[in-house]
Structure formats: C-alpha cells, structure tokens
Coordinates of N, CA and C in Angstrom, one line a residue:
X950 N -28.8 14.7 -2.1 CA -28.3 14.4 -3.3 C -27.2 13.1 -3.1
X951 N -26.2 13.4 -1.9 CA -25.3 12.4 -2.0 C -25.9 11.1 -1.7
X952 N -26.8 11.0 -0.9 CA -27.3 9.7 -0.5 C -28.2 9.1 -1.6
X953 N -28.7 9.9 -2.4 CA -29.4 9.4 -3.7 C -28.2 8.6 -4.8
X954 N -27.3 9.6 -5.0 CA -26.1 8.9 -5.8 C -25.4 7.6 -5.2
X955 N -25.2 7.5 -4.1 CA -24.6 6.5 -3.1 C -25.6 5.3 -3.5
X956 N -27.0 5.5 -3.1 CA -27.8 4.2 -3.4 C -27.8 3.9 -4.8
X957 N -27.9 4.9 -5.9 CA -27.8 4.4 -7.2 C -26.8 3.9 -7.5
X958 N -25.7 4.1 -7.3 CA -24.3 3.3 -7.8 C -24.2 2.1 -6.9
X959 N -24.4 2.1 -5.7 CA -24.2 0.7 -4.9 C -25.2 -0.4 -5.3
X960 N -26.3 0.1 -5.9 CA -27.4 -0.7 -6.3 C -26.9 -1.3 -7.8
X961 N -26.4 -0.3 -8.5 CA -26.0 -0.7 -9.9 C -24.7 -1.6 -10.1
X962 N -24.0 -1.6 -9.0 CA -22.6 -2.2 -9.0 C -22.8 -3.7 -8.1
X963 N -23.8 -3.9 -7.4 CA -24.0 -4.8 -6.6 C -24.5 -6.1 -7.4
X964 N -24.2 -7.2 -7.1 CA -24.7 -8.5 -8.0 C -25.3 -9.2 -7.0
X965 N -26.4 -9.6 -7.6 CA -27.5 -10.5 -6.7 C -27.5 -12.1 -7.3
X966 N -26.3 -12.1 -8.2 CA -26.1 -13.6 -8.9 C -24.9 -14.0 -8.2
X967 N -25.1 -15.5 -8.1 CA -24.0 -16.1 -7.6 C -23.3 -16.6 -8.8
X968 N -22.0 -16.3 -8.9 CA -21.4 -16.8 -9.7 C -19.9 -17.8 -9.3
X969 N -20.3 -18.9 -9.9 CA -19.1 -20.1 -9.1 C -17.8 -19.5 -9.7
X970 N -16.9 -20.1 -8.8 CA -15.6 -19.5 -9.0 C -15.1 -20.8 -10.2
X971 N -14.3 -20.3 -11.0 CA -13.9 -21.3 -12.2 C -12.4 -21.4 -12.1
X972 N -11.8 -22.4 -12.4 CA -10.4 -22.5 -12.9 C -10.0 -22.0 -14.3
X973 N -9.2 -20.9 -14.5 CA -9.1 -20.3 -15.8 C -7.7 -20.9 -16.5
X974 N -7.0 -21.3 -15.7 CA -5.6 -21.9 -16.2 C -5.2 -23.1 -15.4
X975 N -4.5 -24.0 -16.3 CA -4.0 -25.0 -15.7 C -2.8 -24.7 -14.7
X976 N -2.5 -25.3 -13.6 CA -1.4 -24.8 -12.8 C -0.3 -24.8 -13.4
X977 N 0.1 -25.8 -14.2 CA 1.1 -25.6 -14.7 C 1.5 -24.9 -16.2
X978 N 0.4 -24.1 -16.3 CA 0.6 -23.2 -17.5 C 1.5 -21.9 -17.1
X979 N 2.1 -21.5 -17.8 CA 3.1 -20.3 -17.4 C 2.6 -19.1 -17.9
X980 N 2.2 -18.2 -16.7 CA 1.5 -16.7 -17.3 C 2.8 -15.8 -18.0
X981 N 2.4 -15.5 -19.2 CA 3.5 -14.6 -19.7 C 3.6 -13.3 -19.0
X982 N 4.7 -12.8 -19.2 CA 5.2 -11.6 -18.6 C 4.3 -10.3 -19.3
X983 N 4.0 -9.2 -18.5 CA 3.4 -8.1 -19.3 C 4.7 -7.4 -20.2
X984 N 4.4 -7.3 -21.1 CA 5.5 -6.7 -22.2 C 5.5 -5.0 -21.9
X985 N 6.6 -4.4 -22.3 CA 6.9 -3.0 -22.1 C 6.0 -2.4 -23.4
X986 N 5.9 -3.1 -24.5 CA 5.2 -2.4 -25.3 C 3.6 -2.3 -25.0
X987 N 3.2 -3.3 -23.9 CA 1.8 -3.3 -23.7 C 1.6 -2.0 -22.8
X988 N 2.4 -2.0 -22.0 CA 2.4 -0.8 -21.1 C 2.3 0.8 -21.7
X989 N 3.2 0.8 -22.8 CA 3.4 2.0 -23.5 C 2.1 2.3 -24.3
X990 N 1.6 1.2 -24.8 CA 0.4 1.2 -25.6 C -0.9 1.8 -24.8
X991 N -0.9 1.2 -23.6 CA -2.1 1.5 -22.7 C -1.9 3.1 -22.2
X992 N -0.5 3.5 -21.9 CA -0.3 4.7 -21.7 C -0.8 5.7 -22.6
X993 N -0.4 5.3 -23.9 CA -0.8 6.1 -24.9 C -2.3 6.5 -25.3
X994 N -3.0 5.7 -24.6 CA -4.4 5.9 -24.9 C -5.1 6.5 -23.8
X995 N -4.4 6.8 -22.7 CA -5.1 7.6 -21.6 C -5.4 9.1 -22.3
X996 N -6.5 9.4 -21.9 CA -6.6 10.9 -22.3 C -6.0 12.0 -21.5
X997 N -5.4 12.9 -22.0 CA -4.6 13.6 -21.4 C -5.4 14.7 -20.1
X998 N -6.6 14.7 -20.2 CA -7.6 15.7 -19.4 C -8.1 14.8 -18.4
X999 N -7.7 13.5 -18.2 CA -8.4 12.7 -17.2 C -7.6 13.0 -15.7
X1000 N -8.6 12.9 -14.8 CA -8.4 13.5 -13.4 C -7.5 12.4 -12.6
X1001 N -6.6 12.8 -11.9 CA -5.7 11.6 -11.3 C -6.6 10.8 -10.1
X1002 N -6.0 9.8 -9.9 CA -6.6 8.8 -8.9 C -6.4 9.1 -7.5
X1003 N -6.4 8.3 -6.5 CA -6.2 8.7 -5.0 C -4.6 8.9 -4.8
X1004 N -3.9 8.3 -5.8 CA -2.4 8.5 -5.8 C -2.2 9.8 -6.3
X1005 N -2.9 10.6 -6.9 CA -2.7 11.8 -7.4 C -1.6 12.0 -8.4
X1006 N -1.5 10.9 -9.0 CA -0.2 11.0 -10.0 C -1.1 11.5 -11.5
X1007 N -0.6 12.6 -11.9 CA -1.1 13.1 -13.3 C -0.8 12.3 -14.5
X1008 N -1.7 12.2 -15.2 CA -1.6 11.6 -16.7 C -0.4 11.9 -17.3
X1009 N 0.1 13.2 -17.2 CA 1.4 13.5 -18.1 C 2.7 12.9 -17.3
X1010 N 2.7 12.8 -16.1 CA 3.8 12.2 -15.3 C 3.9 10.7 -16.0
X1011 N 2.6 10.0 -15.7 CA 2.8 8.8 -16.2 C 3.5 8.4 -17.9
X1012 N 3.0 9.0 -18.6 CA 3.4 9.4 -20.0 C 4.9 9.8 -20.1
X1013 N 5.4 10.5 -19.0 CA 6.8 11.2 -19.1 C 7.7 10.1 -18.5
X1014 N 7.1 9.2 -17.8 CA 8.0 8.3 -17.1 C 8.9 7.4 -17.8
X1015 N 8.8 7.4 -19.3 CA 9.5 6.5 -20.1 C 10.0 5.1 -19.7
X1016 N 10.9 4.6 -20.2 CA 11.4 3.2 -20.0 C 11.4 2.8 -18.4
X1017 N 12.0 3.5 -17.7 CA 12.2 3.4 -16.3 C 10.8 3.0 -15.7
X1018 N 9.8 3.9 -15.9 CA 8.6 3.7 -15.3 C 7.7 2.4 -16.0
X1019 N 7.8 2.5 -17.2 CA 7.3 1.4 -18.2 C 7.7 -0.2 -17.5
X1020 N 9.0 0.0 -17.3 CA 9.6 -1.3 -16.8 C 9.2 -1.7 -15.5
X1021 N 9.0 -0.9 -14.6 CA 8.8 -1.0 -13.1 C 7.1 -1.5 -13.3
X1022 N 6.3 -0.6 -14.1 CA 4.9 -1.0 -14.1 C 4.6 -2.5 -14.8
X1023 N 5.4 -2.8 -15.9 CA 5.4 -4.1 -16.4 C 5.7 -5.3 -15.4
X1024 N 6.8 -5.1 -14.6 CA 7.2 -6.0 -13.6 C 6.0 -6.1 -12.5
X1025 N 5.4 -4.9 -12.1 CA 4.5 -4.9 -11.1 C 3.1 -5.8 -11.5
X1026 N 2.8 -5.6 -12.9 CA 1.6 -6.2 -13.4 C 1.8 -7.8 -13.3
X1027 N 3.0 -8.1 -13.9 CA 3.3 -9.3 -13.9 C 3.2 -10.2 -12.6
X1028 N 3.9 -9.3 -11.6 CA 3.8 -10.0 -10.2 C 2.2 -10.2 -10.1
X1029 N 1.4 -9.2 -10.2 CA -0.2 -9.4 -9.7 C -0.7 -10.4 -10.6
X1030 N -0.4 -10.6 -11.7 CA -1.1 -11.7 -12.6 C -0.4 -13.1 -12.2
X1031 N 0.5 -13.2 -11.9 CA 1.5 -14.6 -11.4 C 1.0 -15.0 -10.0
X1032 N 0.7 -14.1 -9.3 CA 0.3 -14.4 -7.7 C -1.0 -14.0 -7.7
X1033 N -1.9 -14.0 -8.8 CA -3.4 -13.6 -8.6 C -3.9 -12.7 -7.5
X1034 N -3.1 -11.7 -7.4 CA -3.4 -10.5 -6.2 C -4.0 -9.4 -7.0
X1035 N -4.6 -8.6 -6.2 CA -5.3 -7.2 -6.7 C -5.0 -6.3 -5.5
X1036 N -4.2 -5.3 -5.8 CA -4.0 -4.4 -4.7 C -5.5 -3.8 -3.9
X1037 N -5.2 -3.3 -2.9 CA -6.4 -3.3 -2.1 C -7.1 -1.8 -2.5
X1038 N -6.1 -1.0 -3.0 CA -6.5 0.4 -3.4 C -7.3 0.3 -4.7
X1039 N -7.0 -0.8 -5.5 CA -7.9 -1.0 -6.7 C -9.2 -1.5 -6.8
X1040 N -9.5 -1.8 -5.4 CA -11.1 -2.3 -5.0 C -11.8 -1.1 -4.6
X1041 N -11.2 0.1 -4.6 CA -12.1 1.3 -4.3 C -12.3 2.2 -5.3
X1042 N -13.3 3.0 -5.4 CA -13.3 4.0 -6.4 C -13.9 5.1 -5.9
X1043 N -13.6 6.3 -6.5 CA -14.4 7.6 -6.2 C -15.2 8.1 -7.5
X1044 N -16.4 8.3 -7.2 CA -17.3 8.9 -8.3 C -17.4 10.4 -8.1
X1045 N -17.3 11.2 -9.0 CA -17.6 12.6 -9.1 C -18.3 12.9 -10.0
X1046 N -19.7 13.5 -9.7 CA -20.6 13.7 -10.6 C -20.4 15.3 -11.2
X1047 N -20.4 15.5 -12.4 CA -20.0 16.7 -13.2 C -21.4 17.3 -13.7
X1048 N -21.9 18.4 -13.4 CA -22.9 18.9 -14.0 C -22.4 19.7 -15.3
X1049 N -23.2 19.4 -16.3 CA -23.0 19.9 -17.5 C -23.9 21.1 -18.0
X1050 N -23.8 21.9 -18.9 CA -24.6 23.1 -19.1 C -26.1 22.5 -19.4
X1051 N -26.3 21.7 -20.3 CA -27.6 20.9 -20.8 C -28.2 20.2 -19.9
X1052 N -27.7 20.0 -18.5 CA -28.3 19.1 -17.7 C -29.5 20.1 -17.0
X1053 N -30.5 19.7 -16.9 CA -31.8 20.4 -16.1 C -31.0 20.7 -14.5

C-alpha cells in the first residue's frame, strides 16, 4: 500500500514540462515587507484541528504567539522574499492517509 501511494503522489507532483525561468521583477524594484496584518490574517484562517508539521508546533501555539511571534514571522518571510530563498524544510512534505468510515 505504501509503495502504491508513493508512486501515485510522486507521479502526480512530477512535472514533465520544461518551464523556462522568467524575471518577475525589475532588479531595482523594492520588495515590500510582509505586514503584521498579513500574518495575523493568515494565522486566523488556519483550522484549529490541523496536524502540526515536522516542527511539531500546534496551531493554537501559533495563534497564541501574539505580536512577538507575528513580528518574527513577518521579518522572516520578508527576508525570504527579498533574498529569493526557500527554507529546505519547506521543500519536503509528509502525506498521511486517513481512512474514513464511508471508504471501501
């Protein structure tokens, strides 16, 4: 079963089409900072019953972090945007299959 699921999702997410890299912004154009309100808005939309990621941080802790955490997140996301970097941990995911009562 594990191999079937791995093959399915690997095939689903693999791209066989070459997409050329494009320049999205002029070099001199300033990238705006991520705003605290954007962080608050995004966190408010996370469902409370979501499973934590590999960092094991529960949703309620993110929401309870208040301004100190929101400011740190805004600064970190702004840095990623301005340096065009993606943390390596964001490049992996973990899929958990959940059986529902109505599934055969």
